[in-house]
């Protein structure tokens, strides 16, 4: 255990408004993320019949569009209007706009209504404070009986990030599960652990990324 944590020079100031932060972040480039579906989500969804899905922190919609193409009815929620506008453009381009609803929420303040067959939080992480103990239980509460909650987070900083390997923002799968705070009688944990993949860093060199995965099935 480390005695203290270093403030990383890239960290925004503590009083930064998250909606502005993310709109500015998205505004820095025409596209921030790859546009491809996240691999663990693709793996999990491949085994499920399409239903309703809540995509929390949907970003530019790589997952939402993929899911809708496979027949899911998607509610895509993000704090950034810039991201949601991009998502809507991609949905129209892919011909699945009728299966995607976008909704702007700061989910730390107001959580979207409804019950879903799948609630997916993919890299729902932020350099700003994002109280997972508050948001993840609400995500679990939005799962319909018989449905699933999938949480995938960066398990370690990318090798090229310059962040400390023990940066406290990278939680173990067990700590993520503890934050969700599920009633053990009402849920069965289907997956709890790490998934590894190779990605290319900004310098063009490959590096290994570690994802932490929690998949829980509501009885
Ligand atoms: C690291 S990105 C991941 C985006 C996408 N899920 C993906 O895997 O590419 C985190 C996303 O969460 C959104 N976000 C951050 N804080 C939020 C909040 N309080 N409420 C809703 N969305 C938020 C950001 O705008 C951003 O799109």
Tab-separated table of C-alpha atoms and ligand atoms in Angstrom:
chain	number	residue	atom	x	y	z
A	1	UNK	CA	0.000	0.000	0.000
A	2	UNK	CA	1.335	3.392	-0.928
A	3	UNK	CA	1.411	6.189	1.604
A	4	UNK	CA	0.166	8.885	-0.683
A	5	UNK	CA	-0.758	9.437	-4.311
A	6	UNK	CA	0.896	11.847	-6.650
A	7	UNK	CA	-1.241	14.412	-8.407
A	8	UNK	CA	-0.654	13.707	-12.072
A	9	UNK	CA	0.139	16.758	-14.177
A	10	UNK	CA	-2.663	15.923	-16.626
A	11	UNK	CA	-5.346	15.929	-13.963
A	12	UNK	CA	-7.896	18.715	-14.386
A	13	UNK	CA	-8.559	20.956	-11.367
A	14	UNK	CA	-10.967	19.523	-8.785
A	15	UNK	CA	-13.686	22.115	-9.431
A	16	UNK	CA	-13.879	21.409	-13.190
A	17	UNK	CA	-17.453	21.174	-14.494
A	18	UNK	CA	-17.750	17.629	-15.907
A	19	UNK	CA	-20.145	18.474	-18.751
A	20	UNK	CA	-17.810	21.198	-19.984
A	21	UNK	CA	-14.765	19.019	-19.484
A	22	UNK	CA	-16.184	16.201	-21.626
A	23	UNK	CA	-17.628	18.484	-24.318
A	24	UNK	CA	-14.215	20.133	-24.632
A	25	UNK	CA	-12.478	16.767	-24.660
A	26	UNK	CA	-14.725	15.561	-27.503
A	27	UNK	CA	-14.383	18.913	-29.234
A	28	UNK	CA	-10.619	18.439	-29.519
A	29	UNK	CA	-10.964	15.961	-32.390
A	30	UNK	CA	-13.524	14.780	-34.897
A	31	UNK	CA	-13.429	11.409	-33.227
A	32	UNK	CA	-11.843	10.376	-29.916
A	33	UNK	CA	-12.578	6.656	-29.703
A	34	UNK	CA	-12.173	3.953	-32.317
A	35	UNK	CA	-15.872	3.593	-33.185
A	36	UNK	CA	-15.544	-0.161	-32.764
A	37	UNK	CA	-17.463	-2.157	-30.213
A	38	UNK	CA	-15.631	-2.897	-26.971
A	39	UNK	CA	-14.431	-6.507	-27.101
A	40	UNK	CA	-15.773	-7.761	-23.754
A	41	UNK	CA	-19.214	-6.323	-24.473
A	42	UNK	CA	-19.221	-7.973	-27.914
A	43	UNK	CA	-18.324	-11.280	-26.310
A	44	UNK	CA	-21.026	-11.026	-23.643
A	45	UNK	CA	-23.769	-9.762	-25.959
A	46	UNK	CA	-23.032	-12.474	-28.532
A	47	UNK	CA	-24.488	-15.009	-26.072
A	48	UNK	CA	-27.639	-13.020	-25.306
A	49	UNK	CA	-30.904	-12.601	-27.180
A	50	UNK	CA	-31.296	-8.945	-28.187
A	51	UNK	CA	-33.467	-6.908	-25.829
A	52	UNK	CA	-33.250	-3.505	-24.230
A	53	UNK	CA	-29.892	-2.097	-23.198
A	54	UNK	CA	-28.792	0.966	-21.281
A	55	UNK	CA	-25.349	2.142	-22.419
A	56	UNK	CA	-23.959	4.282	-19.600
A	57	UNK	CA	-21.370	6.809	-20.713
A	58	UNK	CA	-21.962	5.797	-24.329
A	59	UNK	CA	-19.488	8.284	-25.764
A	60	UNK	CA	-19.514	8.393	-29.574
A	61	UNK	CA	-21.562	5.230	-29.813
A	62	UNK	CA	-19.269	2.429	-30.975
A	63	UNK	CA	-21.124	0.046	-28.665
A	64	UNK	CA	-24.598	1.526	-29.143
A	65	UNK	CA	-24.483	1.271	-32.934
A	66	UNK	CA	-23.069	-2.270	-32.815
A	67	UNK	CA	-25.779	-3.387	-30.399
A	68	UNK	CA	-28.559	-1.744	-32.416
A	69	UNK	CA	-27.265	-3.408	-35.583
A	70	UNK	CA	-27.710	-6.724	-33.802
A	71	UNK	CA	-31.293	-5.946	-32.892
A	72	UNK	CA	-30.945	-4.397	-29.447
A	73	UNK	CA	-33.020	-1.383	-28.460
A	74	UNK	CA	-30.468	1.003	-27.030
A	75	UNK	CA	-30.765	3.888	-24.598
A	76	UNK	CA	-27.456	5.726	-24.871
A	77	UNK	CA	-26.694	8.065	-22.004
A	78	UNK	CA	-23.811	10.470	-21.708
A	79	UNK	CA	-23.024	13.772	-20.058
A	80	UNK	CA	-21.623	15.184	-23.303
A	81	UNK	CA	-23.961	16.570	-25.954
A	82	UNK	CA	-21.045	16.589	-28.390
A	83	UNK	CA	-20.635	12.826	-27.947
A	84	UNK	CA	-24.384	12.172	-28.219
A	85	UNK	CA	-24.669	14.226	-31.418
A	86	UNK	CA	-21.867	12.153	-32.939
A	87	UNK	CA	-23.581	8.990	-31.817
A	88	UNK	CA	-26.824	10.056	-33.511
A	89	UNK	CA	-24.969	10.739	-36.767
A	90	UNK	CA	-23.333	7.294	-36.633
A	91	UNK	CA	-26.677	5.652	-35.845
A	92	UNK	CA	-28.310	7.301	-38.858
A	93	UNK	CA	-25.385	6.356	-41.066
A	94	UNK	CA	-25.693	2.729	-39.953
A	95	UNK	CA	-29.463	2.778	-40.504
A	96	UNK	CA	-30.282	2.000	-36.871
A	97	UNK	CA	-31.450	5.398	-35.640
A	98	UNK	CA	-34.900	3.938	-34.932
A	99	UNK	CA	-33.404	1.557	-32.379
A	100	UNK	CA	-31.319	4.111	-30.472
A	101	UNK	CA	-32.546	6.749	-28.052
A	102	UNK	CA	-30.001	9.232	-26.778
A	103	UNK	CA	-30.414	11.006	-23.468
A	104	UNK	CA	-28.115	13.524	-21.843
A	105	UNK	CA	-27.663	12.905	-18.154
A	106	UNK	CA	-25.045	13.608	-15.547
A	107	UNK	CA	-25.782	10.292	-13.911
A	108	UNK	CA	-24.305	11.450	-10.623
A	109	UNK	CA	-27.240	13.887	-10.463
A	110	UNK	CA	-30.088	12.283	-12.356
A	111	UNK	CA	-30.158	8.693	-13.438
A	112	UNK	CA	-32.213	7.626	-16.468
A	113	UNK	CA	-35.544	5.937	-15.707
A	114	UNK	CA	-36.487	2.453	-16.820
A	115	UNK	CA	-35.523	-1.212	-16.528
A	116	UNK	CA	-33.287	-2.884	-19.079
A	117	UNK	CA	-32.277	-6.432	-20.055
A	118	UNK	CA	-28.667	-5.289	-20.098
A	119	UNK	CA	-27.013	-2.339	-18.414
A	120	UNK	CA	-23.551	-1.769	-19.814
A	121	UNK	CA	-20.911	0.532	-18.355
A	122	UNK	CA	-17.827	0.408	-20.571
A	123	UNK	CA	-14.886	2.423	-19.323
A	124	UNK	CA	-17.273	4.632	-17.445
A	125	UNK	CA	-14.288	6.381	-15.944
A	126	UNK	CA	-13.190	9.959	-15.766
A	127	UNK	CA	-10.161	11.983	-14.724
A	128	UNK	CA	-12.738	13.907	-12.688
A	129	UNK	CA	-14.352	12.516	-9.571
A	130	UNK	CA	-16.976	9.954	-10.569
A	131	UNK	CA	-18.450	8.396	-7.424
A	132	UNK	CA	-18.917	4.781	-8.480
A	133	UNK	CA	-20.418	3.841	-5.082
A	134	UNK	CA	-23.280	6.139	-6.002
A	135	UNK	CA	-23.661	5.404	-9.709
A	136	UNK	CA	-23.044	1.651	-9.964
A	137	UNK	CA	-25.784	0.625	-7.498
A	138	UNK	CA	-28.227	2.701	-9.521
A	139	UNK	CA	-27.002	0.956	-12.659
A	140	UNK	CA	-27.752	-2.375	-10.962
A	141	UNK	CA	-31.174	-1.035	-9.968
A	142	UNK	CA	-31.911	-0.379	-13.652
A	143	UNK	CA	-31.503	-4.078	-14.535
A	144	UNK	CA	-34.803	-5.882	-15.164
A	145	UNK	CA	-35.378	-9.233	-13.439
A	146	UNK	CA	-33.496	-11.856	-15.471
A	147	UNK	CA	-31.253	-9.149	-16.941
A	148	UNK	CA	-27.546	-8.439	-16.603
A	149	UNK	CA	-25.160	-5.740	-15.497
A	150	UNK	CA	-21.809	-5.563	-17.270
A	151	UNK	CA	-19.121	-3.249	-15.930
A	152	UNK	CA	-15.783	-3.077	-17.738
A	153	UNK	CA	-13.080	-0.718	-16.555
A	154	UNK	CA	-9.467	-0.064	-17.326
A	155	UNK	CA	-7.693	-2.271	-14.798
A	156	UNK	CA	-4.341	-0.563	-15.138
A	157	UNK	CA	-3.039	2.547	-16.829
A	158	UNK	CA	-1.912	1.974	-20.423
A	159	UNK	CA	1.875	1.465	-20.513
A	160	UNK	CA	2.241	4.721	-22.465
A	161	UNK	CA	0.098	6.874	-20.129
A	162	UNK	CA	2.767	7.936	-17.669
A	163	UNK	CA	0.383	7.151	-14.783
A	164	UNK	CA	1.499	5.157	-11.742
A	165	UNK	CA	0.630	1.474	-11.993
A	166	UNK	CA	-1.003	1.740	-8.546
A	167	UNK	CA	-3.080	4.801	-9.380
A	168	UNK	CA	-6.162	4.426	-7.154
A	169	UNK	CA	-8.530	5.115	-10.029
A	170	UNK	CA	-7.846	1.630	-11.354
A	171	UNK	CA	-9.899	-0.633	-9.134
A	172	UNK	CA	-9.614	-4.399	-8.797
A	173	UNK	CA	-12.601	-6.436	-10.026
A	174	UNK	CA	-13.442	-7.148	-6.380
A	175	UNK	CA	-13.447	-3.447	-5.539
A	176	UNK	CA	-15.729	-2.711	-8.502
A	177	UNK	CA	-18.069	-5.467	-7.334
A	178	UNK	CA	-18.036	-4.091	-3.793
A	179	UNK	CA	-18.958	-0.640	-5.131
A	180	UNK	CA	-21.972	-2.090	-6.971
A	181	UNK	CA	-23.112	-3.450	-3.620
A	182	UNK	CA	-25.356	-6.237	-4.942
A	183	UNK	CA	-27.692	-8.227	-2.745
A	184	UNK	CA	-26.121	-11.726	-2.992
A	185	UNK	CA	-29.549	-13.390	-2.892
A	186	UNK	CA	-30.769	-11.445	-5.880
A	187	UNK	CA	-27.766	-11.804	-8.154
A	188	UNK	CA	-25.405	-14.397	-9.530
A	189	UNK	CA	-21.894	-13.261	-10.499
A	190	UNK	CA	-21.106	-14.718	-13.912
A	191	UNK	CA	-17.738	-13.075	-14.457
A	192	UNK	CA	-15.261	-11.387	-12.157
A	193	UNK	CA	-11.702	-10.879	-13.310
A	194	UNK	CA	-9.324	-9.412	-15.855
A	195	UNK	CA	-9.279	-9.533	-19.654
A	196	UNK	CA	-6.126	-8.628	-21.552
A	197	UNK	CA	-5.768	-7.219	-25.036
A	198	UNK	CA	-3.080	-5.646	-27.166
A	199	UNK	CA	-3.509	-2.098	-28.392
A	200	UNK	CA	-1.346	0.411	-30.209
A	201	UNK	CA	-0.106	3.407	-28.265
A	202	UNK	CA	0.190	6.942	-29.569
A	203	UNK	CA	3.809	6.265	-30.573
A	204	UNK	CA	2.678	3.361	-32.773
A	205	UNK	CA	4.068	0.669	-30.489
A	206	UNK	CA	1.858	-2.104	-29.138
A	207	UNK	CA	1.193	-2.446	-25.439
A	208	UNK	CA	-0.935	-4.655	-23.254
A	209	UNK	CA	-4.137	-3.282	-21.791
A	210	UNK	CA	-5.872	-4.843	-18.820
A	211	UNK	CA	-9.649	-4.602	-18.492
A	212	UNK	CA	-11.452	-5.453	-15.274
A	213	UNK	CA	-14.788	-7.140	-15.798
A	214	UNK	CA	-17.866	-7.694	-13.642
A	215	UNK	CA	-20.875	-9.480	-15.152
A	216	UNK	CA	-23.825	-10.042	-12.839
A	217	UNK	CA	-27.134	-11.767	-13.625
A	218	UNK	CA	-30.236	-10.633	-11.784
A	219	UNK	CA	-32.433	-13.510	-10.685
B	1	LIG	C1	-13.778	6.922	-21.006
B	1	LIG	S1	-15.242	7.415	-21.823
B	1	LIG	C2	-15.918	5.857	-22.418
B	1	LIG	C3	-16.852	6.001	-23.594
B	1	LIG	C4	-17.423	4.695	-24.182
B	1	LIG	N1	-18.202	3.926	-23.206
B	1	LIG	C5	-16.312	3.825	-24.740
B	1	LIG	O1	-16.083	2.734	-24.215
B	1	LIG	O2	-15.669	4.245	-25.725
B	1	LIG	C6	-16.304	7.874	-20.485
B	1	LIG	C7	-17.622	8.501	-20.935
B	1	LIG	O3	-18.411	8.796	-19.788
B	1	LIG	C8	-19.029	10.054	-19.952
B	1	LIG	N2	-19.277	10.589	-18.605
B	1	LIG	C9	-18.353	11.024	-17.709
B	1	LIG	N3	-18.943	11.439	-16.574
B	1	LIG	C10	-20.286	11.262	-16.751
B	1	LIG	C11	-21.428	11.508	-15.946
B	1	LIG	N4	-21.316	12.027	-14.718
B	1	LIG	N5	-22.659	11.185	-16.433
B	1	LIG	C12	-22.786	10.660	-17.685
B	1	LIG	N6	-21.735	10.412	-18.500
B	1	LIG	C13	-20.506	10.712	-18.047
B	1	LIG	C14	-18.044	10.856	-20.773
B	1	LIG	O4	-18.633	11.921	-21.480
B	1	LIG	C15	-17.472	9.794	-21.713
B	1	LIG	O5	-18.201	9.731	-22.902
